[in-house]
Short mmCIF file of N, CA and C in Angstrom, two decimals:
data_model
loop_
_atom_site.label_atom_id
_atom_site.label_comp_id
_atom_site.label_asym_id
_atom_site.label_seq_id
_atom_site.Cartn_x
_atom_site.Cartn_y
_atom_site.Cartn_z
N UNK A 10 -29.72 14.39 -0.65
CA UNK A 10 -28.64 13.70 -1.34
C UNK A 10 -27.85 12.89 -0.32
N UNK A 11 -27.70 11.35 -0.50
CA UNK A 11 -26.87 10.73 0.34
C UNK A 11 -25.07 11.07 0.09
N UNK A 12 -24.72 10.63 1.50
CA UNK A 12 -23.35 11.04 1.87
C UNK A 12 -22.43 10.26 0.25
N UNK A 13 -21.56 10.70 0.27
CA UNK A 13 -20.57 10.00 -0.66
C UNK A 13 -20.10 8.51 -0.33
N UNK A 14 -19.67 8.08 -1.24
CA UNK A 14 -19.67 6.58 -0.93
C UNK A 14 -17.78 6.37 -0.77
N UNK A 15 -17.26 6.18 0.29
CA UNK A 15 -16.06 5.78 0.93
C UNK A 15 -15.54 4.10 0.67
N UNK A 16 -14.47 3.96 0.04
CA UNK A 16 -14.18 2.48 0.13
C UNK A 16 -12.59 2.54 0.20
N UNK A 17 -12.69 1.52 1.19
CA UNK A 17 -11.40 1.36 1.69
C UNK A 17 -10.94 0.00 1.55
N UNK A 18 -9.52 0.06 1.01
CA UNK A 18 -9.42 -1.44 0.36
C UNK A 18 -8.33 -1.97 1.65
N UNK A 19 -8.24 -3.35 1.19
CA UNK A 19 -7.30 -4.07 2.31
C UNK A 19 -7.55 -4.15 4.00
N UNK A 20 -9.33 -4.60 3.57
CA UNK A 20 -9.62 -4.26 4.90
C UNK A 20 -9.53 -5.66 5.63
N UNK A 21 -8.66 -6.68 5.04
CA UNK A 21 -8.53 -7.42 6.07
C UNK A 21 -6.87 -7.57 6.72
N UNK A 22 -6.35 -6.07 6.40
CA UNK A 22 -4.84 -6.03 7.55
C UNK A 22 -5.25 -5.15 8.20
N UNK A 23 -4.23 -5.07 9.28
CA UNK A 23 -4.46 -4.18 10.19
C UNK A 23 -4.81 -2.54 10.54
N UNK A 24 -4.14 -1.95 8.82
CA UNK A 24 -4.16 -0.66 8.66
C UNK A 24 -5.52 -0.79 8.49
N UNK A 25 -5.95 -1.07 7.04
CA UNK A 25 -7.67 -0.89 6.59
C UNK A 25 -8.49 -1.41 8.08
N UNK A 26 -8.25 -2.50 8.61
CA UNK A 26 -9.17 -2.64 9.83
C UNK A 26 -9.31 -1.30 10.85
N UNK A 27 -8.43 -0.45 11.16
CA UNK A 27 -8.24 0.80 11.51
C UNK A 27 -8.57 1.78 10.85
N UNK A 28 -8.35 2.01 9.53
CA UNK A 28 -8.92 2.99 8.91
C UNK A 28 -10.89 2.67 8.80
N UNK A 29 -10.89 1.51 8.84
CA UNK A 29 -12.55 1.17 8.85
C UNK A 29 -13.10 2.00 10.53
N UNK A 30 -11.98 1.82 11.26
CA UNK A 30 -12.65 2.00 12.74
C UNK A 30 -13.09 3.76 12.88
N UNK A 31 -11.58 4.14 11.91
CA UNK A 31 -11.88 5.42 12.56
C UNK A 31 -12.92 6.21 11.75
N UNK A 32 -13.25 5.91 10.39
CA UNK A 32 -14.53 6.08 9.87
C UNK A 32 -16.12 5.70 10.18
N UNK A 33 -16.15 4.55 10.29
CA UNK A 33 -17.22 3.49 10.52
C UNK A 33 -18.42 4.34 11.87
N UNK A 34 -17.85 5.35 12.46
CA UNK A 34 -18.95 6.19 13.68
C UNK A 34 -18.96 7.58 12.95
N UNK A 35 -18.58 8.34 11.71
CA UNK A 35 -18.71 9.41 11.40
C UNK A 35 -19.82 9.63 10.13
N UNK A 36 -20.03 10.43 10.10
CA UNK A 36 -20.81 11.20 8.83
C UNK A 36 -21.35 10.10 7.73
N UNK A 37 -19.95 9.40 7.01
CA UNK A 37 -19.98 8.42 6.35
C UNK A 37 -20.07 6.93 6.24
N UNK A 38 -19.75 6.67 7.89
CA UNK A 38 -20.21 5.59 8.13
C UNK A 38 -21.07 4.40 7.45
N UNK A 39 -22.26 4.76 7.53
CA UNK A 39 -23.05 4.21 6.51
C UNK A 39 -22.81 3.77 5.11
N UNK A 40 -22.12 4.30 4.01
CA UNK A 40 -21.57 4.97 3.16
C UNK A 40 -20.31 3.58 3.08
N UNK A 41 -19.44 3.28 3.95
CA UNK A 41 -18.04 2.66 3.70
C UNK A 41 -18.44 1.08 3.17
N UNK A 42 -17.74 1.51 2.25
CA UNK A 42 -17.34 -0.10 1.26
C UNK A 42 -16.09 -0.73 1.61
N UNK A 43 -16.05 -1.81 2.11
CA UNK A 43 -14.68 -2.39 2.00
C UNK A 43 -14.35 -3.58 1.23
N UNK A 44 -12.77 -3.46 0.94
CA UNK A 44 -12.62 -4.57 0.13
C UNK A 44 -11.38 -5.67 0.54
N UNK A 45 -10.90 -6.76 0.22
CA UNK A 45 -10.24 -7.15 0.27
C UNK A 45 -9.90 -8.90 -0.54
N UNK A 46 -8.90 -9.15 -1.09
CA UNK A 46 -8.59 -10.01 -1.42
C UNK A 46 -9.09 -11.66 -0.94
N UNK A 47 -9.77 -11.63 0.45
CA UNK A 47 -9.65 -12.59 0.87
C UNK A 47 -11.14 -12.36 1.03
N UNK A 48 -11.99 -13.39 1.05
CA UNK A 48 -13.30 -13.57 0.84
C UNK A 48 -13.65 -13.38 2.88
N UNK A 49 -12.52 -14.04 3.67
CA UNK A 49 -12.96 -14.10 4.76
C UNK A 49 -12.33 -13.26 5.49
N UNK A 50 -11.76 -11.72 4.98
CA UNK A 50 -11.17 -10.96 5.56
C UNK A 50 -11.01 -10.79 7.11
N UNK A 51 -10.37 -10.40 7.86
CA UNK A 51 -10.94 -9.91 9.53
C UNK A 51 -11.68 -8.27 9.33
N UNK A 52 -11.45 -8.15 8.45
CA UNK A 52 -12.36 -6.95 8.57
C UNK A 52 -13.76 -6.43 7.50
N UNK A 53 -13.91 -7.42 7.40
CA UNK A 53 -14.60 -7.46 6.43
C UNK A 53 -16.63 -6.87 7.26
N UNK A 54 -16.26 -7.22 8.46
CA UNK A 54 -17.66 -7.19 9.73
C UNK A 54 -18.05 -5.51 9.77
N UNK A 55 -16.53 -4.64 9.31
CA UNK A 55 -16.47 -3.44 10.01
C UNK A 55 -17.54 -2.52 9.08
N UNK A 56 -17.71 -3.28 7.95
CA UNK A 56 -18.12 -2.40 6.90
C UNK A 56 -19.81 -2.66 6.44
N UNK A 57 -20.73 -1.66 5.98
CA UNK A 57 -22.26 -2.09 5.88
C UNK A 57 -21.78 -2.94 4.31
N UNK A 58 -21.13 -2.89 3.36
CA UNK A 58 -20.42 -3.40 2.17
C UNK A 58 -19.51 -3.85 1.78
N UNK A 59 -18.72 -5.00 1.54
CA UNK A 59 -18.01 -5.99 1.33
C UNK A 59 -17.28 -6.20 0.25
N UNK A 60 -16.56 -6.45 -0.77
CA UNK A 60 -16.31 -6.93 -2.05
C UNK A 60 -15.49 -7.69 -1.97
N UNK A 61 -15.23 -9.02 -1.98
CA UNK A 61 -13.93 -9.44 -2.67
C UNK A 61 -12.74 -8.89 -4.24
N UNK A 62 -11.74 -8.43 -3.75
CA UNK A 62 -11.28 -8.07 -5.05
C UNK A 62 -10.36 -8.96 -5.39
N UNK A 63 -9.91 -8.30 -6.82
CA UNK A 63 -8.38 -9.37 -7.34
C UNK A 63 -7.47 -8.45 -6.85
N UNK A 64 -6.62 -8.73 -6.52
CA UNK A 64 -4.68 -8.48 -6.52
C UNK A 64 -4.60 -7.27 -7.40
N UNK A 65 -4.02 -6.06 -6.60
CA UNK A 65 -3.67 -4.75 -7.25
C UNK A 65 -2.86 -5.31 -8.18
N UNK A 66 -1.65 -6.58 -8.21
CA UNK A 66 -0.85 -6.76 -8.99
C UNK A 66 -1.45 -7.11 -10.33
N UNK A 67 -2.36 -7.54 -10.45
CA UNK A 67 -3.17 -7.79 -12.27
C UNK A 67 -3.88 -6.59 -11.98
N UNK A 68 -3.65 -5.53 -12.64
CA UNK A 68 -3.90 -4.43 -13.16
C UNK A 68 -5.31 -3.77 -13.67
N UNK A 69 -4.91 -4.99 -14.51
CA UNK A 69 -6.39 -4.80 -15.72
C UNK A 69 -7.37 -4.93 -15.02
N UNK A 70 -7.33 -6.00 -14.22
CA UNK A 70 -8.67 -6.92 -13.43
C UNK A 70 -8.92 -6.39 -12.14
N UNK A 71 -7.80 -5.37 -11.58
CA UNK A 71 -8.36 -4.52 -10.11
C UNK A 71 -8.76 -3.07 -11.07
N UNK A 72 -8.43 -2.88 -12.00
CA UNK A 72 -9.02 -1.54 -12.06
C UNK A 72 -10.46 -1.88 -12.86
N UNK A 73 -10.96 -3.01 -13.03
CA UNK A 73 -12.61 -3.13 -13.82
C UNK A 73 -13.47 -2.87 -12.07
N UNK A 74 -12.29 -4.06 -11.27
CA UNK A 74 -13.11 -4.20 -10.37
C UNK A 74 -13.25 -2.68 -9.26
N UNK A 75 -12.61 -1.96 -9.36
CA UNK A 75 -12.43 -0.60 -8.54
C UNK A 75 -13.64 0.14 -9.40
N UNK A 76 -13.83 0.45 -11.12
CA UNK A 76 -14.41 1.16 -11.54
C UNK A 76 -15.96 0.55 -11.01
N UNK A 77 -16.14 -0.86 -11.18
CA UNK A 77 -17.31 -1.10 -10.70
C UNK A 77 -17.98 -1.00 -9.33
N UNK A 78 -16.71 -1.02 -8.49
CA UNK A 78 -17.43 -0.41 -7.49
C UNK A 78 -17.47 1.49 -7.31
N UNK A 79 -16.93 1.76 -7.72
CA UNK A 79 -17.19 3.31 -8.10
C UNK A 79 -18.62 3.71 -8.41
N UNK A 80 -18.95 2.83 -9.61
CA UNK A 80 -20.41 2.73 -10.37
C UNK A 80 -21.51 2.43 -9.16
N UNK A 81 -21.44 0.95 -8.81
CA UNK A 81 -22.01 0.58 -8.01
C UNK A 81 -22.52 1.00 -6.22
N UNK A 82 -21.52 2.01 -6.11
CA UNK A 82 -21.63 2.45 -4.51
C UNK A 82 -21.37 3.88 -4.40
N UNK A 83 -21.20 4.53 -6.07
CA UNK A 83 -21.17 5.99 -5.42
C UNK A 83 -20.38 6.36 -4.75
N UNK A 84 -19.00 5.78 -4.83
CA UNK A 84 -17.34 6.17 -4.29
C UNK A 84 -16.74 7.28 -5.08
N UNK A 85 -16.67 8.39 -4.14
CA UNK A 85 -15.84 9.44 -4.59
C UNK A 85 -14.71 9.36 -3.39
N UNK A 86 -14.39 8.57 -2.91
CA UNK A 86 -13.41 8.36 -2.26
C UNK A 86 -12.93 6.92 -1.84
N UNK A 87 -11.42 6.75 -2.28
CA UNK A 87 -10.80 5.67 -1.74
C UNK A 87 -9.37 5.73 -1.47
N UNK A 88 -9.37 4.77 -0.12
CA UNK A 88 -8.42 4.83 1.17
C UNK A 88 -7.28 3.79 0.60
N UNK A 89 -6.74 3.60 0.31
CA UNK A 89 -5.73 1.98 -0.26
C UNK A 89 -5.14 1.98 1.22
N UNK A 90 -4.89 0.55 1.57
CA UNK A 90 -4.21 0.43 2.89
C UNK A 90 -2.98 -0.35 3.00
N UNK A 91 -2.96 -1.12 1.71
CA UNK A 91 -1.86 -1.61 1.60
C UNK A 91 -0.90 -1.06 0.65
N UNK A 92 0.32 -1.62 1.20
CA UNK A 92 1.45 -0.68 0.38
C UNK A 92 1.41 -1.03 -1.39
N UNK A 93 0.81 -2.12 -1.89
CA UNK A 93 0.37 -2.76 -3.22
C UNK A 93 -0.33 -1.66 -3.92
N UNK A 94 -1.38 -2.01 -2.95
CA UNK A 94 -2.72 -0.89 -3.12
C UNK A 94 -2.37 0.74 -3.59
N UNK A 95 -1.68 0.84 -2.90
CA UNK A 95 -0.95 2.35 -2.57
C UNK A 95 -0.30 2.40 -3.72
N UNK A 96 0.63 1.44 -4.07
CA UNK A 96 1.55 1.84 -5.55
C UNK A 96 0.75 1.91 -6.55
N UNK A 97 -0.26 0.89 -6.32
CA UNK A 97 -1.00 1.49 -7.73
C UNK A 97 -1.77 2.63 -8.00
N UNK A 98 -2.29 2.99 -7.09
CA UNK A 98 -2.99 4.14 -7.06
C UNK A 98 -2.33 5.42 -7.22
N UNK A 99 -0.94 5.07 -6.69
CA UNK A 99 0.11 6.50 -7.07
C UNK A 99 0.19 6.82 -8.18
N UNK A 100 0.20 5.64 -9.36
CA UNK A 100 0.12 5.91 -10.40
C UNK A 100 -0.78 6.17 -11.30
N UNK A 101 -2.22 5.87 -10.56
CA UNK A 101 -3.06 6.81 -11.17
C UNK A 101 -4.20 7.60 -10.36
N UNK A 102 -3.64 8.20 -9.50
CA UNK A 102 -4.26 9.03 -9.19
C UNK A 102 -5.02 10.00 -10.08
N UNK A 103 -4.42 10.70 -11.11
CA UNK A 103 -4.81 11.36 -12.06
C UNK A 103 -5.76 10.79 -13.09
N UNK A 104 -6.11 9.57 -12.79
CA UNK A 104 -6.96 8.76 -13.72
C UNK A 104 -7.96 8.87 -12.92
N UNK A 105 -8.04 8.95 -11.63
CA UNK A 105 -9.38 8.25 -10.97
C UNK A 105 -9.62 10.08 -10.58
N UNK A 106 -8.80 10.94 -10.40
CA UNK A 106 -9.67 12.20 -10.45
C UNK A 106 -9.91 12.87 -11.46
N UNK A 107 -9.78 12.17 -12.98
CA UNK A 107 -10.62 13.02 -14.04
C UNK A 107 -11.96 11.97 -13.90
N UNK A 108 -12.52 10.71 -12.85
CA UNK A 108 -13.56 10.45 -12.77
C UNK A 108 -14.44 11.28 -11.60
N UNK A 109 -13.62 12.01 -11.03
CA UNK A 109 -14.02 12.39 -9.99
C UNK A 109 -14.12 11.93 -8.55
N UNK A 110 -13.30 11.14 -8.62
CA UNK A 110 -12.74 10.16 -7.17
C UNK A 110 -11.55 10.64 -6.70
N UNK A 111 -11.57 10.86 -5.58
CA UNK A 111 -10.23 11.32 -4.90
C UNK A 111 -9.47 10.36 -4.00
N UNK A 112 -8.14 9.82 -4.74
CA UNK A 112 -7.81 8.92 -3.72
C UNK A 112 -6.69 9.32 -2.88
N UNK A 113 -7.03 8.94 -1.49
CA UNK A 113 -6.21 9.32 -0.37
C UNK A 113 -5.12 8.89 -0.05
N UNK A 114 -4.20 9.35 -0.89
CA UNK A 114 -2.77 9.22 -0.13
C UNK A 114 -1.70 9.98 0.25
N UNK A 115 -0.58 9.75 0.17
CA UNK A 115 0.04 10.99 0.37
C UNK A 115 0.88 11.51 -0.97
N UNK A 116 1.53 12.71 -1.11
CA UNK A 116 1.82 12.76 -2.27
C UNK A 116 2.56 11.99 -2.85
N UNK A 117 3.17 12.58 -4.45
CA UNK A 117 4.07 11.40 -4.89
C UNK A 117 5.12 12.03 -4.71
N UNK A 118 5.73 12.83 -3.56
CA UNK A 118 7.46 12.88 -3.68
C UNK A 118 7.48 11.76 -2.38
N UNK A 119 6.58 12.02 -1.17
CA UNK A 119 6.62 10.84 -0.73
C UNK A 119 6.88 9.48 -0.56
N UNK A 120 5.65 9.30 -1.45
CA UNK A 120 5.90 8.20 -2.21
C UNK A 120 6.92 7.46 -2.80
N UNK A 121 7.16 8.32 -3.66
CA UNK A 121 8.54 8.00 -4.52
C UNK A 121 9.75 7.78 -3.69
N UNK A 122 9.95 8.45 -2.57
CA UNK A 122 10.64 8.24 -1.83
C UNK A 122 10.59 7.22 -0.77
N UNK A 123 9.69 6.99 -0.13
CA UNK A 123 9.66 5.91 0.90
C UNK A 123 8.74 4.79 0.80
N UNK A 124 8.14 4.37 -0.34
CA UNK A 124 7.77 2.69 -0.40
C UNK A 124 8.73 2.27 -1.15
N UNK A 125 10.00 2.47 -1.20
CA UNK A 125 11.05 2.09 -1.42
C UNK A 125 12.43 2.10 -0.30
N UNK A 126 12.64 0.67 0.02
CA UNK A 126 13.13 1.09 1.52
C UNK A 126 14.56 1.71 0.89
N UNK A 127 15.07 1.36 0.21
CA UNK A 127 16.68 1.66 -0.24
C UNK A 127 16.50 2.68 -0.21
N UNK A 128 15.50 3.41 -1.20
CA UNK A 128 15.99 5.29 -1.58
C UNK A 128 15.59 5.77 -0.53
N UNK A 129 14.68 4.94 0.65
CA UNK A 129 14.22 6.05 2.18
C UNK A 129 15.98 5.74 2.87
N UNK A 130 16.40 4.77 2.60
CA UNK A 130 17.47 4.79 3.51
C UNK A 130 18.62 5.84 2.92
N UNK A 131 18.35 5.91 1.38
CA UNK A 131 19.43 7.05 0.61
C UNK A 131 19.06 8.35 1.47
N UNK A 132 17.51 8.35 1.16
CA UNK A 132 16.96 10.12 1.46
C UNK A 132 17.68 10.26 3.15
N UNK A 133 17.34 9.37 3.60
CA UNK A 133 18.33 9.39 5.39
C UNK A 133 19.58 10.15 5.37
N UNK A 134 20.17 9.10 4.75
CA UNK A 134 21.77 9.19 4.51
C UNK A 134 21.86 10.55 3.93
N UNK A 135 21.23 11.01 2.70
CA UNK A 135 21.81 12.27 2.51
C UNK A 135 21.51 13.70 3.16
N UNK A 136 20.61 13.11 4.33
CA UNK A 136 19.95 14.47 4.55
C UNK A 136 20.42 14.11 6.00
N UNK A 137 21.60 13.79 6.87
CA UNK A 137 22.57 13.17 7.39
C UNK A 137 21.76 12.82 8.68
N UNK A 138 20.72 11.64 8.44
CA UNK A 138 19.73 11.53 9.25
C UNK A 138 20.21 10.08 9.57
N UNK A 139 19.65 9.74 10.94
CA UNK A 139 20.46 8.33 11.23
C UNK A 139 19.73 7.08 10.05
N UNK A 140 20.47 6.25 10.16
CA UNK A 140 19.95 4.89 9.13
C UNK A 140 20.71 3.74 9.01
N UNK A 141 20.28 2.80 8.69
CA UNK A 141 21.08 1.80 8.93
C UNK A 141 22.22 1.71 7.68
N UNK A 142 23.41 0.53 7.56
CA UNK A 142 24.07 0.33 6.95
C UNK A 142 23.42 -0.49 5.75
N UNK A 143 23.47 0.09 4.41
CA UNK A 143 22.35 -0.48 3.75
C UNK A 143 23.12 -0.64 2.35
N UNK A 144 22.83 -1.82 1.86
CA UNK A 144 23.41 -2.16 0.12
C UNK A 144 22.07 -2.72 -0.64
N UNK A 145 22.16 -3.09 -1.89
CA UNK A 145 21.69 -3.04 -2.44
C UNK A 145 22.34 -4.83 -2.53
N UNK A 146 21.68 -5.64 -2.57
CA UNK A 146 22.13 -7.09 -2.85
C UNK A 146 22.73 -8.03 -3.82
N UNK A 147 22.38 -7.10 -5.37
CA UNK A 147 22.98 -7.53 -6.40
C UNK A 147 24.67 -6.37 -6.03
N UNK A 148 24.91 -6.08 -5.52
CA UNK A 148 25.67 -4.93 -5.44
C UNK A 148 26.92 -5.44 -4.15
N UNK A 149 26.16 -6.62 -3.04
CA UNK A 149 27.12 -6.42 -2.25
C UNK A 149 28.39 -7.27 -2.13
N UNK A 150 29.36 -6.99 -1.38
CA UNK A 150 30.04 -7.73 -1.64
C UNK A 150 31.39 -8.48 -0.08
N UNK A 151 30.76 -8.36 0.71
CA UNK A 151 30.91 -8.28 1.87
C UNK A 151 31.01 -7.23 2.65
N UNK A 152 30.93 -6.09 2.56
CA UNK A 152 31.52 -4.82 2.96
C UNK A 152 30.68 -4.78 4.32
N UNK A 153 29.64 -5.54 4.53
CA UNK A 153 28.79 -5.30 5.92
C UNK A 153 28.70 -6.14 6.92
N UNK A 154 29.92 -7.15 6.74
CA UNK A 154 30.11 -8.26 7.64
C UNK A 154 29.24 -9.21 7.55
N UNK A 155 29.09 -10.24 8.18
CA UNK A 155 28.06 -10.73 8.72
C UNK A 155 27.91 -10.97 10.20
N UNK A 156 26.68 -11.51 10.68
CA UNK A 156 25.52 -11.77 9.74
C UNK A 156 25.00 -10.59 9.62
N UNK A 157 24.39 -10.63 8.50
CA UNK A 157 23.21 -9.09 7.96
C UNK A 157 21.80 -9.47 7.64
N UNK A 158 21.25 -8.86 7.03
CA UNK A 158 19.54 -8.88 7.57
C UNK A 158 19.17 -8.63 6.00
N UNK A 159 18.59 -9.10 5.34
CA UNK A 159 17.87 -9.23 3.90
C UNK A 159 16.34 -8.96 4.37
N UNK A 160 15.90 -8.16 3.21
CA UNK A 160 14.41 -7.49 3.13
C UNK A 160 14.57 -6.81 1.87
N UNK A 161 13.06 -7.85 1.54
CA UNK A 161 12.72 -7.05 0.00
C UNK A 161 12.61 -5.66 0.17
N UNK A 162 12.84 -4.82 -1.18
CA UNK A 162 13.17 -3.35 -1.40
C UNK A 162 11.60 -2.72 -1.07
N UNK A 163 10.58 -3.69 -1.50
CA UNK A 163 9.14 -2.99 -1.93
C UNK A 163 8.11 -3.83 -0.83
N UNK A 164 7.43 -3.24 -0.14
CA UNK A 164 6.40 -4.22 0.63
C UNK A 164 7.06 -5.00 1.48
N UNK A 165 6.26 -5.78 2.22
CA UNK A 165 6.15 -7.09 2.84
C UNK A 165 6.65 -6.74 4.47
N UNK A 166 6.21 -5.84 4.86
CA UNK A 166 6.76 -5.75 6.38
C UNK A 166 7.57 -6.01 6.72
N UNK A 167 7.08 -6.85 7.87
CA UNK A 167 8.29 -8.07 8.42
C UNK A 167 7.91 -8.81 7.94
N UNK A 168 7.61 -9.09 6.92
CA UNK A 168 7.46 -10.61 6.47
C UNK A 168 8.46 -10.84 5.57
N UNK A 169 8.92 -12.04 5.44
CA UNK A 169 10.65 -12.18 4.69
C UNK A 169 11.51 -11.86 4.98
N UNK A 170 11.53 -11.80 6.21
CA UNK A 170 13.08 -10.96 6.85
C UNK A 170 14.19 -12.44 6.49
N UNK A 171 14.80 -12.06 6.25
CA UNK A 171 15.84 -13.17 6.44
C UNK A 171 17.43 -12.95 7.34
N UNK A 172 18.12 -13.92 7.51
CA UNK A 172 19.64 -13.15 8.35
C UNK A 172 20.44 -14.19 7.36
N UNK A 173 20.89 -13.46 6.56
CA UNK A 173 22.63 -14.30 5.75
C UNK A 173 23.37 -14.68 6.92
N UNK A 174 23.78 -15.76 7.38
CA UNK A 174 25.57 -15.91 8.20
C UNK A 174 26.75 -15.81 7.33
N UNK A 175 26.30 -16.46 6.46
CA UNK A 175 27.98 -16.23 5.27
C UNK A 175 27.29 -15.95 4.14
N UNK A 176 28.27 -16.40 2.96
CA UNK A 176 27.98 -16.29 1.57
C UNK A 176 27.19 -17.18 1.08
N UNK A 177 26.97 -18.37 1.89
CA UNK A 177 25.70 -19.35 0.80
C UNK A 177 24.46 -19.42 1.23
#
């Protein structure tokens, strides 16, 4: 019986390019599917299998394309690497293990708690752990001086950082 079939999505950022590495010499090696949005991923080399997918964000159309590769490659396991990836899968985890796929993440109090930067900065604050000075933007109202530092609540790294100087 061949090894189980491993697919790891978002293999063209830096996490999935890493999670490809540290698999890609073990047991399963052979076995790893990767996927990613972009036809010319950077990591797309790491893997014996490839897919282009759609955007975790259309729903409908990443979960035909996840079940088919399930079908197609004999995946009882998948890695999400992006934080997109990751939210969706939090929410159904319980879908993809009454198929018998186990997807790897961490739990959902986790979760729930920290791909959300505000409530990781709440969970800080109340558990009197250091953190920055943090509002909520529909909410603020100068109370943090300027200049201050804007970042979406969900995703995007450093990407979108912005710095307010004043009010416009």
């Amino acid at each position: 019986m061949s090894a189980p079939g491993i697919l790891v999505t978002g293999v063209g950022g830096d996490i999935g390019v890493n999670i490809v590495r540290c698999l890609k010499d073990g047991p399963y090696g052979s076995r790893l599917v990767g996927c990613d949005m972009d036809r010319y991923a950077f990591g797309r080399d790491g893997v014996p299998t490839f897919l282009q997918c759609p955007s975790a964000g259309d729903a409908e159309a990443y979960e035909r394309f996840i079940d088919g590769a399930i079908r197609a490659h004999g995946v009882k396991y998948i890695v999400p690497s992006s934080e997109h990836e990751i939210g969706y899968f939090h929410g159904r985890r319980l879908t993809y293990a009454d198929r018998g796929v186990e997807v790897l993440i961490n739990n959902g109090v986790i979760l729930d708690h920290f791909l959300d930067k505000y409530l990781t900065v709440d969970f800080l604050r109340r558990h009197a752990l250091p953190h920055p000075r943090t509002c909520l933007l529909e909410a603020y109202r100068g109370e943090l001086g300027y200049p201050v530092v804007l970042k979406k609540r969900w995703g995007s790294g450093s990407k979108l950082v912005l710095v307010a100087r004043d009010d416009e």
